[in-house]
Structure formats: C-alpha cells, structure tokens
C-alpha cells in the first residue's frame, strides 16, 4: 500500500514482550493510564520481520488484547467454520494471512497496550503491506491520526482524521446504540449483502469523512451527522459497526472478509433501513427454582411464585433455548436478569455463566446480563470487586452488563456527598469498559401523593386519580428485586446515573410488570425526556399496540417484553410488522 505513514511509537517496552496479557493487567494499565498528549509523527523504522511460515486458509488470526467482549467475535468466526489463531507476539501479526482486530474499550488504553507490546508497529506493517485486515469498532478508530477520547491521544496515523465524540446537544442520544442504516460510498465487497438492512452500532466516538480521507471511506452512517461507518483500501477493511452482533447480515460481512472468493453475485437487498431503528428486546428473568435448576421465570409485579399450594417458582423454559429462539424470531437484543443475584453471589452461580457462554455461541445480537453486580466477600473472606464480577460476565459473552441495586446506593451516596468517588460499580465498570457497556436497571413503584410539594422528588400529574383521589405520583426506586423502597425517585436516579457513567437505562415498573396492560407511558416519558442516554421501556407489554404507543408517545429507544414472548402470545415478528405498519422503523 502506498502513501501510508504510520505514527511513530515511542514505547520503551520490548518488542518481544509476550502479548498474552491477563484481564487484570489490562485493567491496571487502563486505570493507570494518564492522558497522552499528541506526539509528532515521523517515518517509522520497521524492526519486526515476518517469519516464513504462514497459516492455512481456514485459519484467521485474532488480535485480542483482553479487554472485554471479544468472545462474540470468536464465536462468530467459529460459527462460520474458521479456526482462530491468537496473536501472542508482534510477529504473529506479520505472519497473519488474515487478521481481525476487534478493538474494545477506550482508545487511550488500547493504544497504550498496542504501543507497549510492539503491536502498533506490527499492525502498521501488516496494513502498509496490504495484507487482509478487518478492524471492528475501536479497531477502525485506532487507524486514524488521533482521538479526543480522554485525549487528544495519538492513533496509528494510517488514515487522516480525528475521532471525536457525538454531540448530544442536537437531540441525538449518546452513546449511539442500536441498528442503523449505511450509505455505501464505494464498492467494498464485504458489505455487498447489507444493502438496505440495519447493522448494529454501539459507540460514543466516531470518525468523520473529509477530503483527506475520502479515498478510504466505503460507507457512512447518519446519526446527527454523517460519520464513517466503514473504510476499505485494497485488502484493508474496518467497520465501526459490529458484524458479530448484526445477525445474519453481520455474519455475511465476516464471511465475505474471511473468504472473498466464495461469494457470487450481489444479493438483492430486502430491507428498508434509513435511520436508527427502534429496538425490540426479549428479556429473560432467570433464577434457580426449588429443584436447583436454572429456569426462565416471570413475575406478576415481581412475584415469580405460582399462586398454588406448592407456591413453586414459575418455570417458563430453559434460558439458552429461549434466547436462541428469540434470536431466530428477530429480537434485536436479548437480556438476562439474574433476579436473585442480590442475595446469591453471581460468580458462585456458574450455571448463569454457562448460560451466557452457550447462548453467545449461537446468538449474534447483543446480550445484556444483570443481577448481583456489586462488591462481594465470600464465605472464605475472599473479596471480589464489582469490576471482577462484571469482567467475568463480559468474558462469558455479555456485551453489556446491567446494574440494579448497586446503582441506587451509588446515586444516593452521590446526592448526599456531591463527590464522585470513582469507586462505585457503575463508575468503575464504565471507566474500564466504556459507558456504552453499562446499563442501569431501575425498578420503580408508583407512589400517589396529593400535591407536588408533598415529596422532595419529581412528581407527575396522573391521568387517573389514585385510590384516595390523589392527583400526583412519584416513582420510588427499589432495591433487592423490588423488596425494599428507597428514598430516591426514578427521575433523580436516572439523572445521577447518567452523570456517573451509565450508557443506557432499562426502565422497569413494578406496578405494570406482568400485567399486560401496556407500558407506564407517564414514567417512560418522564425519564426519557430527562436524560440524553437511550432509555429502554420495560414492563407491561400485552399487545402489539403497546409497542407503537410507547414509541409514539415517548422518546424511548427500545421496548422490552418478557411474558408475552415466553407465553407465545405475541411473536416478535408480529410486533415488528405492526411497528412497520405504523411507520416506525425497525430492523427486519
Ligand atoms: O439489583 O443489580 O442484583 O439486579 C437485579 C435485577 O433483577 C434488576 O434488573 C431487577 O430488575 C431484576 N429483578 C429482580 N427481581 C425481579 C423479579 O421479577 N422478582 N425482575 C427482577 C425484573 C422486570 C423486567 C421484566 C419486565 C417485562 N423483571 O425485566 O422482564 O417487567 O415483563 P413483562 O413484559 O412480562 O411485563 P441487582
């Protein structure tokens, strides 16, 4: 490849340093990372040479620096029938026939690791030599000159441009999470099956097209402004979206990269994607029943026990099977909530980790897992930080984690002290994995009051008066699966958790849960108007009309349901067909 100048790397670390970094070393690196200042660029002297051996056609080399949900990419590659060879030294990059670089986490810490290990230079060489390369998400951003994320910070300097943050002031929610449309700028081959269909994005930073980089840009995406969705030059590709999480369309992107020759003519395009789609999410509340089996259950206003003499835990199916089914049915995301996580230690709950591992082998849309994410000391006195718990969930296949009770405690503390300690689970996990990976799940209950001054929390005027003729209500947050009410409202909590680093809010409602009478529109409007991060409406869906209602009357980005899907009352495809009929864009 001509005319590509790579930024110079000033690391003193040995180029032969083994690359099999542990998760904890990555975390330490990230936590210790201080803002880089931009370094001047100069021509590089290449000191790394490829050895003569090279891998066979069904093997792909993966650059995983250990920072998160690379398991999804691994699973997608294996699903497509390829073997994976992990990069351990810079030479492995130079020897790679086909290299995939799924960048995860924050720009600065990724550059820090790449530079210290000598990988940055090897990557530049691989790309300069026009060797087959596919960067994903941060793996695209790192190719640019620099990023504003905790910076400015130098990138690899292969593509002109600065990676900047989305602007939430123009009404677009940041992070950009969800399924969006591409505008193809030039023939990029690997995108040939996408056409007018949506692909999955999750990011707060993006690179912008310009005259300087236009020869690289193969597609753009519009979200407030047009940003670079993919680049292609020769054999070098990179995508800002996540093919491994974009369902069958995403798998076809990977397949075309892995085996360009196997592709025939372009398929006709069937979708109608034009902008960010509203998401339909299937939620699986999971817990161990009285026989010790992990089952999908479902509550009525959070009570998951049958109203029978035996009073057993309601059993609606097996978690892995149901998740697989919902993926096939077109769910845009699948969420697992480990609903007894508040009292059982989740890392002791190996079946839940197994559920995640098995699900992520066959489900190629985002997976969220929640329940029990907090600091914990086990019976032997061993202390586990919430970050360790979350890391285990990420390693097992989660793309996002969701925090319930612990986020309430963190918000209460912050409101009391006005000090961000950086020590809460929410702050720590979003610092390491990025706020797009952290959902806060709110479990509020409606409390009626006579007037707005009766409580210190934000109230709404209710459309129907309460049991004693009350005209107002506030939404009280609860912890421990709705068992304990706290002195904080959902409105106050939502605003504080956004400040502390939440990337998304899962907004349940205990009053509506399992009732099938529709979402609590007042609550969802209140919260989705109060924050600039995406809000997932949850609790109460009973018919397809409830989904169109919530999207028409509120600013919710997604709607989640459980009971109607588990009981097979309304298939996911019917929900989507109805939304399309009502003019609401969804992924098909
Ligand atoms: O507090 O961090 O350990 O997290 C616990 C998590 O488990 C929280 O996200 C909390 O919402 C959830 N949870 C705890 N207890 C229950 C319960 O039901 N007893 N489930 C529970 C909450 C609510 C929704 C449900 C929707 C849609 N489930 O996720 O799926 O209401 O239901 P529907 O469509 O049938 O109406 P922590």
Coordinates of C-alpha atoms and ligand atoms in Angstrom, one line a residue:
X1 CA 0.0 0.0 0.0
X2 CA 1.3 3.4 -0.9
X3 CA 1.4 6.7 0.8
X4 CA 0.6 5.4 4.2
X5 CA 2.6 6.9 7.0
X6 CA 2.3 5.4 10.4
X7 CA 2.6 7.4 13.6
X8 CA 5.8 6.8 15.5
X9 CA 5.6 4.7 18.6
X10 CA 7.8 5.8 21.5
X11 CA 7.3 2.9 23.8
X12 CA 10.3 1.6 25.6
X13 CA 8.7 -1.8 26.0
X14 CA 10.4 -4.7 24.4
X15 CA 9.1 -5.6 21.0
X16 CA 9.3 -9.3 22.0
X17 CA 7.0 -8.8 25.0
X18 CA 4.5 -11.6 25.1
X19 CA 1.1 -10.4 24.2
X20 CA -0.9 -12.9 26.3
X21 CA -1.9 -10.1 28.8
X22 CA -4.3 -11.0 31.5
X23 CA -7.5 -9.2 32.1
X24 CA -6.2 -7.8 35.4
X25 CA -3.1 -6.4 33.7
X26 CA -5.3 -4.7 31.1
X27 CA -7.4 -3.2 33.9
X28 CA -4.4 -2.0 35.7
X29 CA -3.0 -0.5 32.5
X30 CA -6.2 1.3 31.9
X31 CA -6.5 2.6 35.4
X32 CA -3.0 3.8 35.4
X33 CA -3.3 5.5 32.1
X34 CA -2.8 9.2 32.1
X35 CA -3.9 11.4 29.2
X36 CA -1.5 11.2 26.3
X37 CA -0.5 14.4 24.6
X38 CA -0.2 14.2 20.9
X39 CA 3.2 13.1 19.7
X40 CA 4.7 14.2 16.5
X41 CA 4.7 11.9 13.5
X42 CA 7.8 10.7 11.9
X43 CA 8.6 7.9 9.5
X44 CA 8.9 4.6 11.2
X45 CA 11.8 2.2 11.0
X46 CA 10.4 -1.3 10.9
X47 CA 12.3 -3.6 13.1
X48 CA 10.0 -6.6 13.1
X49 CA 10.2 -9.2 10.3
X50 CA 7.7 -11.9 9.5
X51 CA 8.9 -15.5 9.7
X52 CA 8.5 -17.7 6.7
X53 CA 5.6 -19.9 7.9
X54 CA 2.0 -18.8 7.2
X55 CA -1.3 -20.1 8.3
X56 CA -3.7 -22.1 6.2
X57 CA -6.9 -20.7 4.5
X58 CA -9.3 -21.8 7.2
X59 CA -7.4 -20.1 10.0
X60 CA -7.9 -16.5 10.9
X61 CA -5.6 -14.6 13.2
X62 CA -7.3 -12.6 16.0
X63 CA -5.7 -9.7 17.8
X64 CA -7.3 -9.7 21.3
X65 CA -5.7 -7.6 23.9
X66 CA -8.0 -9.0 26.6
X67 CA -10.3 -6.0 27.2
X68 CA -13.9 -7.3 27.0
X69 CA -16.4 -8.9 24.7
X70 CA -14.1 -10.3 22.1
X71 CA -15.8 -13.7 22.8
X72 CA -18.6 -12.6 20.5
X73 CA -16.2 -12.2 17.6
X74 CA -14.6 -15.5 18.4
X75 CA -18.0 -17.2 18.4
X76 CA -19.0 -15.7 15.1
X77 CA -15.7 -16.8 13.4
X78 CA -16.1 -20.3 14.8
X79 CA -19.7 -20.4 13.8
X80 CA -18.6 -19.6 10.2
X81 CA -16.3 -22.7 10.3
X82 CA -12.9 -21.0 10.8
X83 CA -10.2 -21.7 13.4
X84 CA -8.7 -18.9 15.4
X85 CA -5.0 -18.3 16.0
X86 CA -4.4 -15.7 18.7
X87 CA -1.8 -13.1 18.4
X88 CA 0.8 -13.5 21.1
X89 CA 3.7 -11.5 19.7
X90 CA 4.1 -8.8 17.1
X91 CA 5.4 -11.5 14.7
X92 CA 2.1 -13.3 14.8
X93 CA 0.6 -10.2 13.2
X94 CA 3.2 -10.1 10.5
X95 CA 2.7 -13.8 9.8
X96 CA -1.1 -13.5 9.6
X97 CA -2.8 -14.3 6.3
X98 CA -6.0 -12.7 7.5
X99 CA -6.1 -10.5 10.6
X100 CA -9.2 -9.4 12.6
X101 CA -8.8 -6.7 15.2
X102 CA -11.9 -6.3 17.3
X103 CA -10.9 -3.2 19.3
X104 CA -12.8 -2.9 22.5
X105 CA -12.7 -0.5 25.4
X106 CA -11.2 3.0 25.4
X107 CA -8.9 4.4 22.7
X108 CA -6.1 5.6 25.0
X109 CA -5.7 2.4 26.9
X110 CA -5.9 0.3 23.7
X111 CA -3.1 2.5 22.1
X112 CA -1.1 2.2 25.3
X113 CA -1.3 -1.6 25.2
X114 CA -0.5 -1.8 21.5
X115 CA 2.4 0.5 21.8
X116 CA 3.9 -1.1 24.9
X117 CA 3.7 -4.6 23.3
X118 CA 5.1 -3.5 19.9
X119 CA 1.8 -4.5 18.3
X120 CA 1.2 -1.0 17.0
X121 CA 4.2 -1.1 14.7
X122 CA 3.4 -4.6 13.5
X123 CA -0.2 -3.6 12.7
X124 CA 1.0 -0.7 10.6
X125 CA 3.3 -3.0 8.7
X126 CA 0.5 -5.5 8.1
X127 CA -1.7 -2.8 6.8
X128 CA 1.0 -1.0 4.8
X129 CA 1.7 -4.3 3.0
X130 CA -2.0 -4.5 2.1
X131 CA -2.4 -7.8 3.9
X132 CA -6.1 -8.8 4.6
X133 CA -7.2 -6.9 7.7
X134 CA -10.6 -6.3 9.3
X135 CA -10.8 -3.8 12.2
X136 CA -14.0 -3.6 14.2
X137 CA -15.3 -0.6 16.1
X138 CA -12.3 0.7 18.1
X139 CA -10.3 -1.4 15.6
X140 CA -11.4 1.2 13.0
X141 CA -10.9 4.3 15.1
X142 CA -7.3 3.3 16.1
X143 CA -6.3 3.6 12.4
X144 CA -6.9 7.4 12.5
X145 CA -4.5 10.1 13.4
X146 CA -5.9 10.7 16.9
X147 CA -8.9 10.6 19.2
X148 CA -10.5 13.1 21.5
X149 CA -11.5 10.2 23.9
X150 CA -9.7 11.1 27.1
X151 CA -7.3 13.0 24.9
X152 CA -6.2 14.1 22.4
X153 CA -4.4 10.7 22.0
X154 CA -2.3 9.6 19.1
X155 CA -3.7 6.7 17.0
X156 CA -1.9 4.6 14.4
X157 CA -1.9 7.5 12.0
X158 CA -2.8 5.5 8.9
X159 CA -5.9 7.4 8.0
X160 CA -6.2 11.2 8.2
X161 CA -8.7 12.5 10.7
X162 CA -9.6 12.9 14.3
X163 CA -12.0 10.6 16.1
X164 CA -14.4 12.9 18.1
X165 CA -17.5 12.5 20.4
X166 CA -21.0 12.6 19.1
X167 CA -22.8 15.8 20.0
X168 CA -25.8 15.1 22.2
X169 CA -26.8 18.7 22.1
X170 CA -28.6 18.3 18.8
X171 CA -31.1 15.9 20.3
X172 CA -29.3 12.6 19.4
X173 CA -28.7 10.3 22.3
X174 CA -25.1 9.4 23.1
X175 CA -23.9 6.6 23.1
X176 CA -25.2 5.8 19.6
X177 CA -26.7 2.4 20.4
X178 CA -28.7 0.3 18.0
X179 CA -29.4 -0.8 14.5
X180 CA -28.8 1.9 11.9
X181 CA -28.6 2.2 8.1
X182 CA -25.5 2.6 5.9
X183 CA -24.9 4.7 2.9
X184 CA -22.5 2.8 0.7
X185 CA -19.9 5.2 -0.8
X186 CA -17.9 2.7 -2.8
X187 CA -17.7 -1.0 -3.6
X188 CA -16.4 -2.5 -0.5
X189 CA -17.2 -6.2 -1.3
X190 CA -17.6 -7.2 2.3
X191 CA -20.7 -5.0 2.6
X192 CA -22.3 -6.5 -0.5
X193 CA -25.1 -8.3 1.3
X194 CA -26.1 -5.4 3.5
X195 CA -28.0 -3.3 1.1
X196 CA -30.9 -1.6 2.8
X197 CA -30.7 -3.5 6.1
X198 CA -29.6 -2.3 9.5
X199 CA -26.4 -3.1 11.3
X200 CA -25.6 -2.8 15.0
X201 CA -23.6 0.1 16.4
X202 CA -22.6 0.9 19.9
X203 CA -20.2 3.8 20.4
X204 CA -19.9 7.4 21.6
X205 CA -17.0 8.4 19.4
X206 CA -16.7 8.4 15.6
X207 CA -14.5 9.5 12.7
X208 CA -15.8 12.0 10.2
X209 CA -15.4 11.8 6.4
X210 CA -13.3 14.6 4.9
X211 CA -11.5 15.4 1.7
X212 CA -8.3 14.0 3.3
X213 CA -9.7 10.6 4.0
X214 CA -12.3 10.2 1.2
X215 CA -10.3 7.6 -0.7
X216 CA -10.7 5.3 2.4
X217 CA -14.4 5.7 3.1
X218 CA -16.5 2.9 1.9
X219 CA -19.7 3.8 3.8
X220 CA -21.2 6.4 6.1
X221 CA -24.0 6.3 8.6
X222 CA -26.2 9.2 9.6
X223 CA -26.7 10.0 13.3
X224 CA -27.0 13.7 13.8
X225 CA -24.2 14.0 11.2
X226 CA -22.7 11.7 8.7
X227 CA -19.8 9.7 10.2
X228 CA -17.6 7.0 8.8
X229 CA -19.2 3.5 9.1
X230 CA -16.5 1.6 7.2
X231 CA -13.3 2.1 5.3
X232 CA -11.7 0.0 2.6
X233 CA -8.5 0.3 0.7
X234 CA -7.2 -2.8 -1.1
X235 CA -7.4 -5.7 1.3
X236 CA -7.7 -3.4 4.3
X237 CA -11.2 -3.1 5.8
X238 CA -12.6 -1.7 9.0
X239 CA -16.1 -1.2 10.2
X240 CA -17.5 1.0 13.0
X241 CA -20.5 -1.3 13.5
X242 CA -20.3 -4.8 15.0
X243 CA -20.7 -7.5 12.3
X244 CA -20.6 -10.2 15.1
X245 CA -23.7 -8.6 16.7
X246 CA -25.6 -7.7 13.5
X247 CA -27.4 -11.0 13.0
X248 CA -27.2 -12.8 9.6
X249 CA -26.3 -9.6 7.8
X250 CA -23.3 -9.2 10.1
X251 CA -22.2 -12.8 9.7
X252 CA -22.2 -12.3 5.9
X253 CA -19.8 -9.3 6.3
X254 CA -17.4 -11.6 8.2
X255 CA -17.9 -14.4 5.8
X256 CA -17.1 -12.2 2.8
X257 CA -13.9 -11.0 4.6
X258 CA -12.9 -14.5 5.6
X259 CA -13.4 -16.0 2.1
X260 CA -13.8 -13.3 -0.6
X261 CA -13.6 -15.9 -3.4
X262 CA -16.6 -17.9 -2.2
X263 CA -19.0 -15.1 -3.0
X264 CA -21.2 -15.0 -6.0
X265 CA -23.1 -12.0 -7.4
X266 CA -24.6 -9.4 -5.1
X267 CA -27.8 -10.5 -3.4
X268 CA -30.8 -8.3 -4.0
X269 CA -31.4 -6.1 -0.9
X270 CA -34.6 -6.6 1.0
X271 CA -34.6 -4.1 3.9
X272 CA -35.8 -0.6 4.1
X273 CA -33.3 0.8 6.5
X274 CA -32.9 4.6 6.5
X275 CA -32.2 5.6 10.1
X276 CA -31.7 4.3 13.6
X277 CA -34.4 1.6 14.3
X278 CA -36.4 1.3 17.4
X279 CA -35.3 -1.9 19.2
X280 CA -37.5 -4.8 20.4
X281 CA -35.8 -6.6 23.2
X282 CA -36.6 -10.0 24.7
X283 CA -35.9 -10.3 28.5
X284 CA -35.3 -13.5 30.4
X285 CA -35.6 -13.2 34.2
X286 CA -33.5 -16.2 35.3
X287 CA -33.3 -17.8 38.7
X288 CA -32.8 -21.2 40.3
X289 CA -36.0 -23.0 41.1
X290 CA -36.6 -25.1 44.2
X291 CA -35.2 -28.2 42.5
X292 CA -31.9 -26.3 41.8
X293 CA -32.4 -25.9 38.0
X294 CA -31.8 -22.5 36.4
X295 CA -35.0 -21.5 34.7
X296 CA -36.6 -18.6 32.9
X297 CA -39.3 -17.3 35.2
X298 CA -41.7 -14.3 35.1
X299 CA -43.3 -12.3 37.8
X300 CA -46.5 -10.6 38.3
X301 CA -45.4 -7.3 39.8
X302 CA -42.1 -9.1 40.6
X303 CA -43.8 -12.1 42.4
X304 CA -42.4 -15.1 40.5
X305 CA -44.1 -17.8 42.5
X306 CA -47.2 -19.6 41.3
X307 CA -50.4 -18.9 43.2
X308 CA -50.8 -22.6 44.1
X309 CA -50.5 -24.7 47.2
X310 CA -46.9 -25.6 46.3
X311 CA -46.0 -22.0 45.6
X312 CA -43.3 -23.0 43.3
X313 CA -41.2 -20.7 41.1
X314 CA -42.9 -20.2 37.8
X315 CA -41.0 -22.1 35.1
X316 CA -41.3 -20.8 31.6
X317 CA -38.4 -22.6 29.9
X318 CA -34.7 -23.1 29.5
X319 CA -32.6 -19.9 29.2
X320 CA -30.3 -21.0 26.4
X321 CA -33.1 -22.4 24.3
X322 CA -35.4 -19.5 24.7
X323 CA -32.6 -17.0 24.0
X324 CA -31.8 -18.9 20.8
X325 CA -35.4 -18.9 19.8
X326 CA -35.8 -15.2 20.3
X327 CA -32.7 -14.5 18.2
X328 CA -34.2 -16.6 15.4
X329 CA -37.5 -14.7 15.8
X330 CA -35.8 -11.4 15.2
X331 CA -35.2 -10.0 18.7
X332 CA -32.8 -7.0 18.4
X333 CA -31.2 -7.8 21.8
X334 CA -31.6 -10.4 24.5
X335 CA -31.3 -9.6 28.2
X336 CA -30.8 -12.0 31.0
X337 CA -31.6 -10.8 34.5
X338 CA -30.3 -13.0 37.3
X339 CA -33.1 -11.9 39.6
X340 CA -31.7 -13.5 42.8
X341 CA -28.2 -12.0 42.2
X342 CA -28.8 -9.6 45.0
X343 CA -28.6 -12.4 47.5
X344 CA -26.6 -15.1 45.7
X345 CA -23.0 -14.4 44.6
X346 CA -23.1 -14.5 40.8
X347 CA -19.6 -15.9 40.4
X348 CA -20.7 -18.8 42.5
X349 CA -23.6 -19.1 40.1
X350 CA -21.7 -21.0 37.4
X351 CA -24.8 -22.1 35.6
X352 CA -25.5 -18.5 34.8
X353 CA -22.1 -18.0 33.3
X354 CA -22.6 -21.2 31.4
X355 CA -25.9 -19.9 30.1
X356 CA -24.1 -16.8 28.8
X357 CA -21.3 -18.9 27.2
X358 CA -23.6 -21.3 25.4
X359 CA -26.0 -18.5 24.3
X360 CA -23.3 -16.4 22.8
X361 CA -22.2 -19.3 20.6
X362 CA -25.3 -19.1 18.5
X363 CA -26.9 -15.7 19.2
X364 CA -25.4 -12.9 17.2
X365 CA -27.2 -9.9 18.6
X366 CA -26.2 -8.0 21.7
X367 CA -26.5 -9.8 25.0
X368 CA -27.0 -8.0 28.3
X369 CA -26.7 -9.6 31.7
X370 CA -27.7 -8.2 35.1
X371 CA -28.1 -9.2 38.7
X372 CA -25.7 -9.2 41.5
X373 CA -23.1 -6.8 40.1
X374 CA -21.6 -5.4 43.3
X375 CA -18.6 -5.9 45.6
X376 CA -18.7 -9.2 47.4
X377 CA -16.8 -11.1 50.1
X378 CA -17.3 -14.8 50.0
X379 CA -17.5 -17.3 52.9
X380 CA -13.7 -17.7 52.9
X381 CA -13.2 -14.0 53.2
X382 CA -12.1 -13.5 49.6
X383 CA -13.1 -10.1 48.3
X384 CA -14.4 -9.7 44.7
X385 CA -14.9 -6.2 43.3
X386 CA -17.9 -5.5 41.2
X387 CA -15.4 -4.9 38.3
X388 CA -14.3 -8.6 38.7
X389 CA -17.9 -9.7 38.6
X390 CA -18.6 -7.7 35.5
X391 CA -15.4 -8.8 33.8
X392 CA -16.5 -12.4 34.3
X393 CA -19.8 -11.7 32.7
X394 CA -18.1 -10.0 29.8
X395 CA -15.6 -12.8 29.4
X396 CA -18.6 -15.2 29.3
X397 CA -20.2 -13.5 26.4
X398 CA -22.1 -10.4 27.7
X399 CA -21.9 -7.3 25.6
X400 CA -23.4 -5.1 28.3
X401 CA -24.0 -5.5 32.0
X402 CA -26.9 -4.1 33.9
X403 CA -26.7 -2.8 37.5
X404 CA -29.8 -2.5 39.7
X405 CA -29.5 -2.2 43.4
X406 CA -25.9 -1.0 43.5
X407 CA -26.6 1.9 41.2
X408 CA -29.3 3.1 43.6
X409 CA -26.8 3.0 46.5
X410 CA -24.2 4.9 44.4
X411 CA -26.7 7.5 43.4
X412 CA -27.9 8.0 47.0
X413 CA -24.3 8.5 48.1
X414 CA -23.5 10.9 45.3
X415 CA -26.6 13.0 46.0
X416 CA -25.6 13.1 49.7
X417 CA -21.9 13.9 49.3
X418 CA -21.8 15.6 45.8
X419 CA -18.5 13.8 45.4
X420 CA -17.8 11.3 42.6
X421 CA -15.5 8.8 44.3
X422 CA -14.9 6.8 41.2
X423 CA -15.3 3.7 43.4
X424 CA -18.9 2.7 42.7
X425 CA -19.5 -0.3 40.5
X426 CA -21.1 2.0 37.9
X427 CA -18.2 4.4 37.8
X428 CA -15.5 1.6 37.8
X429 CA -17.1 -0.6 35.1
X430 CA -17.9 2.3 32.8
X431 CA -14.4 3.6 33.1
X432 CA -12.9 0.4 32.1
X433 CA -15.4 -0.9 29.6
X434 CA -16.9 2.3 28.4
X435 CA -20.3 3.7 29.4
X436 CA -22.0 2.0 26.3
X437 CA -21.4 -1.3 28.1
X438 CA -23.2 -0.3 31.3
X439 CA -27.0 -0.3 31.7
X440 CA -28.7 0.8 34.8
X441 CA -31.9 -1.2 35.6
X442 CA -34.4 0.8 37.6
X443 CA -37.2 -0.9 39.5
X444 CA -39.6 1.9 40.5
X445 CA -43.0 1.7 42.0
X446 CA -45.7 4.4 41.6
X447 CA -46.5 6.3 44.9
X448 CA -49.5 8.6 44.9
X449 CA -49.5 11.9 46.7
X450 CA -51.9 14.8 47.0
X451 CA -49.7 17.5 45.6
X452 CA -46.2 18.1 44.1
X453 CA -44.9 19.6 47.3
X454 CA -45.7 16.5 49.4
X455 CA -42.4 14.9 48.5
X456 CA -38.9 16.2 47.6
X457 CA -38.9 14.1 44.4
X458 CA -40.1 14.9 40.9
X459 CA -43.9 14.2 40.6
X460 CA -46.2 13.9 37.7
X461 CA -49.8 14.8 37.4
X462 CA -51.6 11.4 36.9
X463 CA -54.2 10.9 34.2
X464 CA -56.3 8.8 36.6
X465 CA -56.5 9.8 40.3
X466 CA -55.0 7.4 42.8
X467 CA -57.0 5.2 45.3
X468 CA -57.7 8.2 47.6
X469 CA -58.3 10.7 44.8
X470 CA -54.6 11.7 44.7
X471 CA -53.7 13.7 41.6
X472 CA -50.0 13.3 41.7
X473 CA -47.5 10.5 41.9
X474 CA -43.8 10.0 42.1
X475 CA -41.8 6.9 41.2
X476 CA -39.9 5.4 44.2
X477 CA -36.8 3.4 43.4
X478 CA -36.5 0.0 45.0
X479 CA -33.6 -2.4 45.6
X480 CA -33.3 -6.2 46.0
X481 CA -35.8 -7.1 43.4
X482 CA -38.4 -4.6 44.5
X483 CA -38.3 -5.8 48.1
X484 CA -37.1 -2.5 49.6
X485 CA -38.2 1.0 48.7
X486 CA -35.5 3.7 48.9
X487 CA -35.6 7.4 49.4
X488 CA -34.9 8.4 45.9
X489 CA -37.1 8.8 42.8
X490 CA -36.6 7.3 39.4
X491 CA -36.2 10.8 37.9
X492 CA -33.5 11.7 40.3
X493 CA -31.8 8.3 39.9
X494 CA -31.8 8.5 36.1
X495 CA -30.2 11.9 36.1
X496 CA -27.5 10.9 38.6
X497 CA -26.6 7.6 37.0
X498 CA -26.2 9.3 33.6
X499 CA -23.6 11.6 35.3
X500 CA -21.9 8.7 37.0
X501 CA -21.3 6.8 33.7
X502 CA -24.4 4.8 32.7
X503 CA -24.8 4.4 29.0
X504 CA -28.4 3.3 28.9
X505 CA -31.4 2.9 31.2
X506 CA -33.6 -0.2 31.5
X507 CA -36.7 1.3 32.9
X508 CA -39.0 -1.3 34.6
X509 CA -42.2 -0.5 36.5
X510 CA -43.3 -2.8 39.3
X511 CA -46.9 -1.8 39.0
X512 CA -47.1 -2.8 35.3
X513 CA -44.8 -5.8 35.4
X514 CA -46.6 -8.9 34.1
X515 CA -49.9 -7.1 33.8
X516 CA -50.1 -7.0 30.0
X517 CA -51.9 -3.7 30.1
X518 CA -49.3 -1.6 28.4
X519 CA -46.2 0.3 29.4
X520 CA -46.3 3.1 32.0
X521 CA -46.2 5.9 29.5
X522 CA -46.0 8.7 32.1
X523 CA -43.0 7.2 33.7
X524 CA -41.2 6.5 30.4
X525 CA -41.9 9.9 29.1
X526 CA -40.6 11.5 32.4
X527 CA -37.3 9.6 32.3
X528 CA -36.7 9.6 28.5
X529 CA -37.1 13.4 28.5
X530 CA -34.8 13.8 31.5
X531 CA -31.7 12.1 30.2
X532 CA -29.7 12.1 26.9
X533 CA -28.7 8.4 27.1
X534 CA -31.0 5.8 25.5
X535 CA -33.9 4.5 27.6
X536 CA -35.4 1.0 27.2
X537 CA -39.1 0.9 28.1
X538 CA -40.0 -2.2 30.1
X539 CA -42.9 -3.8 31.9
X540 CA -46.5 -4.3 30.9
X541 CA -46.5 -5.2 27.2
X542 CA -49.5 -7.2 26.4
X543 CA -50.3 -6.5 22.7
X544 CA -48.5 -5.1 19.6
X545 CA -50.3 -1.8 20.1
X546 CA -48.5 -1.2 23.3
X547 CA -45.2 -1.1 21.4
X548 CA -46.4 1.5 18.9
X549 CA -47.9 3.5 21.8
X550 CA -44.6 3.7 23.7
X551 CA -42.6 4.7 20.7
X552 CA -45.2 7.4 19.6
X553 CA -45.7 8.9 23.0
X554 CA -42.3 8.8 24.5
X555 CA -38.6 9.1 23.5
X556 CA -37.8 5.5 24.4
X557 CA -35.2 4.0 22.1
X558 CA -36.2 0.4 22.7
X559 CA -39.1 -1.6 24.2
X560 CA -38.6 -4.8 26.2
X561 CA -41.0 -7.5 27.0
X562 CA -40.9 -10.9 28.7
X563 CA -44.3 -12.5 29.5
X564 CA -46.0 -12.2 26.1
X565 CA -42.9 -13.7 24.4
X566 CA -42.5 -16.5 26.9
X567 CA -46.2 -17.5 26.8
X568 CA -46.1 -17.2 22.9
X569 CA -49.0 -14.8 22.9
X570 CA -47.4 -12.4 20.5
X571 CA -44.4 -13.3 18.3
X572 CA -41.6 -10.8 17.9
X573 CA -42.2 -10.7 14.2
X574 CA -45.8 -9.6 14.7
X575 CA -44.6 -6.7 16.9
X576 CA -42.2 -5.6 14.2
X577 CA -44.8 -6.0 11.4
X578 CA -47.2 -3.8 13.4
X579 CA -44.5 -1.2 14.1
X580 CA -43.6 -1.0 10.4
X581 CA -47.3 -0.6 9.5
X582 CA -47.4 2.3 11.9
X583 CA -44.5 4.0 10.2
X584 CA -42.0 3.2 13.0
X585 CA -38.6 2.0 11.7
X586 CA -37.5 -1.4 13.0
X587 CA -34.9 -3.9 11.9
X588 CA -36.3 -6.7 9.8
Ligands
LIG1 O1 -30.2 -5.5 41.9 O2 -28.2 -5.4 40.5 O3 -28.9 -7.5 41.6 O4 -30.2 -6.6 39.7 C1 -31.3 -7.4 39.8 C2 -32.1 -7.3 38.5 O5 -33.1 -8.3 38.5 C3 -32.7 -6.0 38.3 O6 -32.5 -5.6 36.9 C4 -34.2 -6.2 38.5 O7 -35.0 -5.5 37.6 C5 -34.3 -7.7 38.3 N1 -35.3 -8.4 39.1 C6 -35.1 -8.6 40.4 N2 -36.2 -9.3 40.9 C7 -37.1 -9.4 39.9 C8 -38.4 -10.1 39.9 O8 -39.1 -10.1 38.9 N3 -38.7 -10.6 41.1 N4 -37.0 -8.8 37.6 C9 -36.5 -8.9 38.8 C10 -37.4 -7.7 37.0 C11 -38.5 -6.9 35.3 C12 -38.3 -6.9 33.9 C13 -39.4 -7.8 33.2 C14 -40.2 -6.7 32.6 C15 -41.1 -7.2 31.5 N5 -38.0 -8.1 35.9 O9 -37.1 -7.2 33.4 O10 -38.8 -8.6 32.4 O11 -41.1 -6.1 33.6 O12 -42.0 -8.1 31.9 P1 -43.4 -8.2 31.2 O13 -43.2 -7.9 29.7 O14 -43.9 -9.6 31.4 O15 -44.3 -7.2 31.8 P2 -29.4 -6.2 41.0

